[in-house]
Coordinates of C-alpha atoms and ligand atoms in Angstrom, one line a residue:
X1 CA -0.1 0.0 0.0
X2 CA 2.4 2.6 1.0
X3 CA 4.5 1.5 -1.8
X4 CA 1.5 2.1 -4.5
X5 CA 1.0 5.4 -2.7
X6 CA 4.7 6.5 -3.4
X7 CA 4.4 5.6 -6.6
X8 CA 1.1 7.3 -7.3
X9 CA 3.3 10.4 -5.9
X10 CA 6.0 9.9 -8.3
X11 CA 3.6 9.6 -11.2
X12 CA 1.8 12.8 -10.1
X13 CA 5.3 14.9 -9.4
X14 CA 6.2 13.7 -12.8
X15 CA 3.0 14.9 -14.9
X16 CA 3.3 17.9 -12.8
X17 CA 6.9 18.9 -13.7
X18 CA 6.5 17.7 -17.4
X19 CA 3.3 19.7 -18.4
X20 CA 3.8 23.3 -16.9
X21 CA 0.8 22.9 -14.6
X22 CA 1.0 24.7 -11.2
X23 CA 3.8 27.1 -11.7
X24 CA 6.4 24.4 -13.4
X25 CA 8.1 24.7 -16.5
X26 CA 7.4 22.6 -19.5
X27 CA 10.6 20.9 -20.4
X28 CA 12.9 20.0 -23.3
X29 CA 12.1 16.5 -23.5
X30 CA 8.3 17.1 -23.6
X31 CA 8.9 19.6 -26.2
X32 CA 11.3 17.6 -28.6
X33 CA 8.7 14.5 -28.3
X34 CA 5.5 16.7 -28.9
X35 CA 7.7 18.2 -32.2
X36 CA 8.2 14.7 -33.2
X37 CA 4.7 13.9 -33.6
X38 CA 2.9 17.0 -34.5
X39 CA 5.5 18.6 -37.2
X40 CA 3.6 19.6 -40.5
X41 CA 5.0 16.9 -42.6
X42 CA 4.2 18.4 -46.0
X43 CA 6.6 21.3 -45.2
X44 CA 10.1 19.9 -45.4
X45 CA 12.1 23.1 -46.9
X46 CA 12.2 26.9 -45.8
X47 CA 11.1 28.1 -49.4
X48 CA 7.5 27.7 -49.8
X49 CA 4.4 30.0 -51.0
X50 CA 0.9 31.1 -49.9
X51 CA -0.5 28.4 -51.9
X52 CA 1.5 25.7 -50.2
X53 CA 0.0 26.8 -46.7
X54 CA -3.5 28.2 -47.4
X55 CA -4.9 24.8 -47.5
X56 CA -3.2 24.1 -44.2
X57 CA -5.5 27.1 -42.5
X58 CA -8.2 26.9 -44.5
X59 CA -8.7 23.4 -43.5
X60 CA -9.2 24.5 -39.8
X61 CA -12.3 26.3 -40.8
X62 CA -15.1 24.8 -38.9
X63 CA -12.5 23.2 -36.4
X64 CA -13.4 22.7 -32.7
X65 CA -10.1 24.3 -31.7
X66 CA -9.7 27.1 -34.2
X67 CA -11.7 29.8 -35.5
X68 CA -10.5 31.2 -38.9
X69 CA -11.1 34.3 -40.5
X70 CA -9.6 36.3 -43.4
X71 CA -8.5 39.6 -42.5
X72 CA -7.9 40.9 -45.9
X73 CA -5.8 40.6 -48.6
X74 CA -2.4 41.4 -49.9
X75 CA -1.3 43.9 -53.0
X76 CA -1.6 41.1 -55.1
X77 CA -4.9 39.7 -53.9
X78 CA -3.4 36.7 -51.4
X79 CA -5.7 36.0 -48.2
X80 CA -4.1 37.0 -45.2
X81 CA -5.8 34.8 -42.4
X82 CA -5.9 34.9 -38.6
X83 CA -6.9 31.8 -36.4
X84 CA -8.0 32.3 -33.2
X85 CA -7.8 29.4 -30.5
X86 CA -8.1 29.2 -26.7
X87 CA -10.4 30.6 -24.1
X88 CA -8.3 32.2 -21.8
X89 CA -8.2 35.7 -20.3
X90 CA -4.7 36.6 -21.5
X91 CA -4.6 37.3 -25.1
X92 CA -1.5 36.6 -27.2
X93 CA -0.9 37.7 -31.1
X94 CA 1.7 36.0 -33.0
X95 CA 2.8 37.2 -36.5
X96 CA 4.9 35.6 -39.0
X97 CA 7.0 36.2 -42.3
X98 CA 5.9 39.9 -42.6
X99 CA 9.4 39.6 -44.5
X100 CA 8.7 37.4 -47.1
X101 CA 12.0 35.1 -47.2
X102 CA 11.9 34.8 -43.6
X103 CA 10.1 31.3 -43.3
X104 CA 11.1 29.5 -40.6
X105 CA 8.3 30.5 -37.7
X106 CA 5.9 29.9 -40.2
X107 CA 7.0 26.6 -40.4
X108 CA 6.9 26.4 -36.4
X109 CA 3.3 28.0 -36.6
X110 CA 1.7 25.4 -38.4
X111 CA 3.5 22.7 -36.5
X112 CA 2.1 24.5 -33.1
X113 CA -1.4 24.0 -34.9
X114 CA -1.0 20.5 -35.1
X115 CA -0.1 20.4 -31.6
X116 CA -3.1 22.4 -30.3
X117 CA -5.6 20.2 -32.3
X118 CA -4.3 17.0 -30.7
X119 CA -6.0 15.2 -28.0
X120 CA -5.9 12.1 -25.7
X121 CA -2.4 11.8 -25.4
X122 CA 0.9 12.5 -23.2
X123 CA 0.6 16.6 -24.4
X124 CA -3.3 17.4 -23.0
X125 CA -2.3 18.8 -20.1
X126 CA 0.4 21.4 -21.6
X127 CA -2.3 21.9 -24.3
X128 CA -5.3 22.4 -22.0
X129 CA -3.3 24.7 -19.9
X130 CA -2.5 27.1 -22.7
X131 CA -6.0 27.1 -24.3
X132 CA -8.0 27.7 -21.0
X133 CA -5.4 30.4 -19.7
X134 CA -5.0 32.4 -23.0
X135 CA -6.5 33.3 -26.2
X136 CA -4.4 33.1 -29.1
X137 CA -4.5 34.8 -32.3
X138 CA -2.0 33.5 -34.7
X139 CA -1.5 35.6 -38.4
X140 CA 1.0 33.3 -40.1
X141 CA 2.8 34.7 -43.8
X142 CA 1.9 38.4 -43.2
X143 CA 3.7 38.9 -46.4
X144 CA 2.4 36.4 -49.1
X145 CA 3.7 38.7 -52.1
X146 CA 7.1 38.6 -50.9
X147 CA 6.9 34.8 -49.8
X148 CA 5.9 34.0 -53.5
X149 CA 9.3 35.4 -54.6
X150 CA 11.3 34.6 -51.5
X151 CA 12.1 38.1 -51.1
X152 CA 12.0 40.5 -48.1
X153 CA 9.7 43.1 -49.4
X154 CA 6.2 43.4 -50.0
X155 CA 4.7 44.2 -53.7
X156 CA 5.3 47.9 -53.3
X157 CA 8.8 46.9 -52.8
X158 CA 8.2 48.5 -49.0
X159 CA 9.9 46.7 -46.0
X160 CA 6.6 46.5 -44.1
X161 CA 8.3 46.7 -41.0
X162 CA 9.0 50.4 -41.5
X163 CA 5.1 50.9 -42.4
X164 CA 3.7 50.6 -38.9
X165 CA 2.7 54.3 -38.6
X166 CA 2.0 55.2 -41.7
X167 CA 0.3 51.9 -42.8
X168 CA 0.4 52.8 -46.6
X169 CA 0.7 48.9 -47.3
X170 CA -2.9 47.0 -47.2
X171 CA -0.4 44.1 -44.9
X172 CA 0.7 46.8 -42.5
X173 CA -3.3 47.4 -42.3
X174 CA -4.1 44.1 -41.5
X175 CA -1.5 43.8 -38.7
X176 CA -2.1 47.4 -37.1
X177 CA -6.3 46.7 -36.9
X178 CA -5.6 43.1 -35.7
X179 CA -4.0 44.5 -32.7
X180 CA -6.1 47.5 -32.3
X181 CA -9.2 45.1 -32.5
X182 CA -7.9 42.5 -29.8
X183 CA -5.6 44.8 -27.9
X184 CA -3.5 41.9 -27.2
X185 CA -1.7 41.5 -23.9
X186 CA 1.7 39.8 -25.5
X187 CA 2.9 39.9 -29.0
X188 CA 5.5 37.8 -30.8
X189 CA 7.1 39.6 -33.8
X190 CA 8.6 36.2 -35.6
X191 CA 11.7 37.0 -38.2
X192 CA 14.5 35.6 -39.5
X193 CA 18.1 37.6 -39.4
X194 CA 21.0 36.4 -42.0
X195 CA 23.1 33.7 -40.8
X196 CA 26.1 35.8 -40.2
X197 CA 24.9 37.3 -37.0
X198 CA 27.4 35.4 -34.3
X199 CA 26.9 36.1 -30.4
X200 CA 29.2 39.0 -29.6
X201 CA 33.1 37.7 -28.8
X202 CA 32.1 34.2 -29.8
X203 CA 32.4 32.4 -32.9
X204 CA 28.7 31.0 -32.5
X205 CA 26.3 31.5 -34.6
X206 CA 23.3 33.6 -33.2
X207 CA 20.9 30.8 -33.9
X208 CA 18.2 32.8 -32.0
X209 CA 18.2 36.6 -31.2
X210 CA 15.8 38.2 -29.2
X211 CA 14.6 41.5 -28.2
X212 CA 12.0 43.5 -26.1
X213 CA 11.9 46.6 -28.5
X214 CA 11.8 49.9 -27.0
X215 CA 8.8 52.1 -27.1
X216 CA 10.7 55.3 -27.1
X217 CA 14.1 56.9 -27.7
X218 CA 14.9 56.8 -24.2
X219 CA 14.7 53.0 -24.4
X220 CA 12.8 53.2 -20.8
X221 CA 11.5 50.5 -19.2
X222 CA 7.8 50.3 -18.7
X223 CA 5.4 47.4 -17.2
X224 CA 4.5 46.5 -20.6
X225 CA 8.5 46.1 -22.0
X226 CA 9.1 44.6 -18.5
X227 CA 7.1 41.8 -19.2
X228 CA 8.4 40.9 -22.8
X229 CA 11.9 40.9 -20.9
X230 CA 10.6 38.4 -18.5
X231 CA 9.2 36.2 -21.1
X232 CA 12.7 36.3 -22.9
X233 CA 14.8 35.3 -19.8
X234 CA 12.3 32.4 -19.5
X235 CA 12.8 31.5 -23.3
X236 CA 16.6 32.1 -23.2
X237 CA 16.9 29.4 -20.3
X238 CA 15.4 26.9 -22.4
X239 CA 17.2 27.8 -25.4
X240 CA 20.3 27.4 -23.6
X241 CA 19.6 23.7 -23.4
X242 CA 19.3 23.7 -27.0
X243 CA 22.1 26.1 -28.0
X244 CA 24.6 26.8 -25.3
X245 CA 25.9 30.3 -25.9
X246 CA 23.9 30.5 -29.1
X247 CA 21.4 33.0 -28.3
X248 CA 22.2 36.6 -29.1
X249 CA 20.1 40.0 -27.9
X250 CA 18.9 42.3 -30.8
X251 CA 20.0 46.1 -30.5
X252 CA 17.1 48.4 -28.9
X253 CA 17.8 51.4 -30.5
X254 CA 14.0 52.7 -31.1
X255 CA 12.8 52.7 -34.3
X256 CA 9.6 54.7 -34.6
X257 CA 8.4 53.1 -38.0
X258 CA 8.7 49.4 -36.9
X259 CA 6.2 47.2 -35.8
X260 CA 7.6 45.6 -32.6
X261 CA 8.3 49.1 -31.1
X262 CA 5.1 50.2 -32.0
X263 CA 3.1 47.3 -30.3
X264 CA 5.0 48.2 -27.2
X265 CA 4.1 51.8 -27.0
X266 CA 0.4 50.9 -27.8
X267 CA 0.5 48.6 -24.7
X268 CA 1.5 44.7 -26.0
X269 CA 4.5 43.4 -24.5
X270 CA 6.3 42.3 -27.7
X271 CA 8.7 39.8 -27.9
X272 CA 10.7 39.6 -31.2
X273 CA 12.3 36.1 -32.1
X274 CA 15.0 36.3 -35.1
X275 CA 15.8 32.8 -36.5
X276 CA 19.6 33.1 -37.6
X277 CA 21.8 30.4 -38.7
X278 CA 23.2 26.9 -37.4
X279 CA 25.9 24.6 -38.9
X280 CA 24.7 22.1 -41.6
X281 CA 20.9 23.6 -41.0
X282 CA 20.3 24.8 -44.3
X283 CA 16.9 24.4 -44.6
X284 CA 16.4 25.5 -40.9
X285 CA 14.5 22.8 -39.7
X286 CA 16.4 22.6 -36.4
X287 CA 15.6 26.3 -36.0
X288 CA 12.1 25.4 -36.7
X289 CA 12.3 23.1 -33.7
X290 CA 13.5 25.5 -31.8
X291 CA 10.9 28.1 -32.7
X292 CA 8.3 25.3 -31.9
X293 CA 9.8 24.4 -28.5
X294 CA 10.4 28.3 -27.3
X295 CA 7.2 29.4 -28.5
X296 CA 5.0 26.8 -26.7
X297 CA 7.4 26.9 -23.6
X298 CA 6.8 31.0 -23.4
X299 CA 2.8 30.7 -23.9
X300 CA 2.8 28.0 -21.2
X301 CA 4.5 30.4 -18.9
X302 CA 2.7 33.3 -19.7
X303 CA -0.7 31.0 -19.5
X304 CA 0.8 30.2 -15.5
X305 CA 2.3 33.7 -15.0
X306 CA 5.6 31.8 -14.3
X307 CA 7.5 34.4 -16.5
X308 CA 6.9 36.9 -13.3
X309 CA 9.5 35.5 -11.2
X310 CA 12.2 36.3 -14.0
X311 CA 14.3 39.5 -13.6
X312 CA 15.1 42.0 -15.8
X313 CA 18.8 42.1 -15.2
X314 CA 18.9 38.6 -16.4
X315 CA 17.5 39.8 -20.0
X316 CA 20.5 42.2 -19.9
X317 CA 22.8 39.6 -19.2
X318 CA 21.8 38.0 -22.8
X319 CA 25.1 38.7 -24.9
X320 CA 24.7 41.1 -27.8
X321 CA 24.0 40.3 -31.5
X322 CA 27.3 41.0 -33.4
X323 CA 27.5 40.3 -37.3
X324 CA 31.1 38.9 -37.8
X325 CA 30.3 35.1 -39.3
X326 CA 31.0 34.3 -42.6
X327 CA 30.6 30.8 -44.3
X328 CA 34.5 30.2 -44.8
X329 CA 37.3 32.0 -43.4
X330 CA 40.7 31.2 -44.6
X331 CA 43.5 32.8 -42.5
X332 CA 47.1 33.5 -42.8
X333 CA 47.4 33.3 -46.5
X334 CA 50.4 34.6 -48.5
X335 CA 50.1 36.2 -51.8
X336 CA 52.5 37.1 -54.7
X337 CA 51.4 40.5 -55.5
X338 CA 51.7 42.2 -59.0
X339 CA 55.2 43.6 -58.7
X340 CA 56.4 40.2 -57.4
X341 CA 55.8 41.7 -54.0
X342 CA 54.8 39.2 -50.9
X343 CA 51.9 40.2 -48.1
X344 CA 49.8 38.2 -45.7
X345 CA 46.1 38.2 -46.0
X346 CA 42.8 36.7 -44.3
X347 CA 40.1 35.5 -46.8
X348 CA 36.5 35.5 -46.1
X349 CA 34.3 33.5 -48.7
X350 CA 30.2 34.0 -48.7
X351 CA 28.6 31.1 -50.3
X352 CA 25.3 33.2 -50.3
X353 CA 22.4 32.4 -53.3
X354 CA 24.7 33.1 -56.1
X355 CA 28.2 32.0 -57.1
X356 CA 30.3 31.6 -54.1
X357 CA 32.9 35.0 -53.9
X358 CA 35.4 36.6 -51.8
X359 CA 33.6 38.9 -49.4
X360 CA 36.6 40.2 -47.7
X361 CA 40.4 40.5 -48.0
X362 CA 43.1 41.7 -44.9
X363 CA 43.1 41.4 -41.4
X364 CA 40.1 39.6 -40.7
X365 CA 41.3 38.5 -37.4
X366 CA 38.1 39.6 -35.6
X367 CA 35.6 37.5 -37.7
X368 CA 34.8 33.8 -37.7
X369 CA 33.9 31.3 -40.0
X370 CA 31.2 28.2 -39.8
X371 CA 34.1 26.5 -41.5
X372 CA 37.9 27.8 -41.2
X373 CA 41.2 26.9 -42.7
X374 CA 44.5 28.1 -41.1
X375 CA 46.6 28.2 -44.2
X376 CA 49.7 29.8 -42.3
X377 CA 52.5 28.7 -44.9
X378 CA 50.4 28.1 -48.0
X379 CA 50.3 30.6 -51.0
X380 CA 47.7 31.8 -52.6
X381 CA 47.1 30.4 -56.7
X382 CA 44.6 31.4 -59.0
X383 CA 44.8 28.5 -61.0
X384 CA 44.6 27.7 -64.5
X385 CA 42.1 27.3 -67.3
X386 CA 42.2 24.0 -69.0
X387 CA 43.3 24.1 -72.7
X388 CA 40.5 21.9 -73.8
X389 CA 36.8 23.0 -74.5
X390 CA 34.0 20.8 -73.5
X391 CA 30.3 21.0 -75.1
X392 CA 28.7 20.2 -72.0
X393 CA 29.5 20.3 -68.2
X394 CA 28.1 16.6 -68.5
X395 CA 31.0 15.5 -70.6
X396 CA 33.3 16.0 -67.5
X397 CA 33.4 13.1 -65.1
X398 CA 34.0 13.7 -61.7
X399 CA 37.4 11.7 -61.7
X400 CA 38.7 13.8 -64.6
X401 CA 37.8 17.1 -62.6
X402 CA 39.6 16.1 -59.5
X403 CA 42.8 14.9 -62.0
X404 CA 42.3 18.8 -63.4
X405 CA 42.3 20.3 -59.8
X406 CA 45.5 18.4 -58.9
X407 CA 47.4 19.7 -62.0
X408 CA 46.2 23.2 -60.9
X409 CA 43.4 24.0 -63.1
X410 CA 40.4 25.8 -61.6
X411 CA 38.1 26.3 -64.3
X412 CA 37.2 24.9 -67.9
X413 CA 35.5 26.2 -71.0
X414 CA 32.4 25.2 -72.1
X415 CA 30.8 25.6 -75.5
X416 CA 27.0 25.7 -74.8
X417 CA 24.5 27.9 -72.8
X418 CA 25.0 24.6 -70.5
X419 CA 28.0 26.3 -68.7
X420 CA 25.3 28.5 -66.6
X421 CA 23.5 25.1 -65.4
X422 CA 24.2 24.4 -61.5
X423 CA 26.3 21.6 -61.3
X424 CA 28.2 19.4 -58.8
X425 CA 31.7 19.7 -60.6
X426 CA 34.5 21.3 -58.6
X427 CA 35.5 23.7 -61.6
X428 CA 34.6 27.0 -62.8
X429 CA 32.8 26.8 -65.6
X430 CA 33.7 29.8 -68.4
X431 CA 32.2 30.5 -71.6
X432 CA 34.4 29.9 -74.9
X433 CA 36.2 33.2 -74.9
X434 CA 36.2 33.9 -71.1
X435 CA 39.3 34.1 -68.9
X436 CA 39.8 33.5 -65.3
X437 CA 40.9 36.4 -63.4
X438 CA 44.5 36.7 -62.3
X439 CA 44.4 38.5 -59.3
X440 CA 42.9 38.2 -55.6
X441 CA 39.8 40.9 -55.4
X442 CA 36.7 41.5 -53.5
X443 CA 33.8 39.6 -55.6
X444 CA 36.1 37.2 -57.5
X445 CA 34.3 33.9 -57.5
X446 CA 35.7 31.5 -54.8
X447 CA 37.8 29.1 -57.0
X448 CA 41.6 29.0 -56.5
X449 CA 44.2 26.8 -54.9
X450 CA 46.5 26.7 -52.0
X451 CA 50.3 25.8 -52.4
X452 CA 52.9 24.5 -50.5
X453 CA 56.3 23.7 -51.9
X454 CA 55.1 24.6 -55.4
X455 CA 52.3 21.7 -54.9
X456 CA 48.5 22.9 -54.8
X457 CA 47.5 21.2 -51.4
X458 CA 43.8 22.8 -51.2
X459 CA 41.7 23.6 -54.0
X460 CA 38.9 25.9 -53.0
X461 CA 36.0 25.1 -55.5
X462 CA 32.4 26.7 -55.2
X463 CA 33.5 28.0 -51.7
X464 CA 34.4 24.6 -50.4
X465 CA 37.7 23.2 -49.2
X466 CA 38.5 20.1 -51.1
X467 CA 42.1 18.6 -49.9
X468 CA 44.0 17.1 -52.8
Ligands
ZN501 ZN1 12.5 40.2 -40.8

């Protein structure tokens, strides 16, 4: 008998600590498990459009959990929706992708919709804790026209995050009116930042950056802003378990035209989440999971009032964001200049969306790379163009390409328009009359060699390091 009471006690304690009830925070293991179950499986890559997600929103019309409303349309006529759920007194509004190429949180919101709709499982207590204590208003993909072309701005070429006051774009009107109608207590402003942000003073990417935006130039802290800071302290605690040292705090300079700053000013405690980079996560699927977990965690802490225990001092202890990362940083390369002189340089290579290129040169000792190579003792060599012209990149097999690299060839000429096709070849493809630039300069395609004792030891091809 005593044993069974003990076991019952253990069971109650466990379910209590795992579900966010009674002032306990929800833990990482529970959130990891929930993500595995509820991730929206039709979205697996970070580029998708309005037509990919609209059915996932519309299918919730008439659901027991959600009410779906079309708030209006974008410049090009795409519907912008609001999904409401929960019956609690604390109102929370979450909006994503006001910048069309910032899609990570939209994926996580779709996962959260699935989560909130689940029932009769291990997550019932967490789910009902959130839904009984809060009312949630989701506006996923506020800028569907930008998302259509996977670009930041809307169809007017406006940055919507500079249109909160003038509200000249329909998407801005929608967000501003959605806030005015419900006057939410909390707001989550969900963005992506570029992957080159690091946590200040470290080589770690700022995989998640946070901010409780200022509501005035003096950057004062009133109750509204303080609550946002407290929620962020709780978020940071959870995030440190996933990405130790990988959370940065955004600069809080007041931007009078931005939505976050104005939401804060209008009385909604507003939390900015910026999804950055993480090694080997080009599709941002790990960062999607971080968004899922940290948002649910924050909703749970708001639902219970747990966030009130946190101190603003701990918000200010979160290290600043910096922007000192690149894709590949090669340090201490010796270069022979035009007059035969020798000098030392570091080489910053950005892979980006286009051809990888040299983005910076000189003393780059304060910068960091996702990948780094110490090239002390190596000399830079531009590489040669192979004498033979090929009809198509497909006429070159991978072994032949490697053998060309070993002989110091960095480029081949292709006689057809197929030279512009994307290939896996580690060679720069040139037109019949094109040449490979001799010098080392900014913007140069990232194809070259590092040489020791006259022998090419490393090829840098398409921004990748290949040991020869
Ligand atoms: Zn943004």
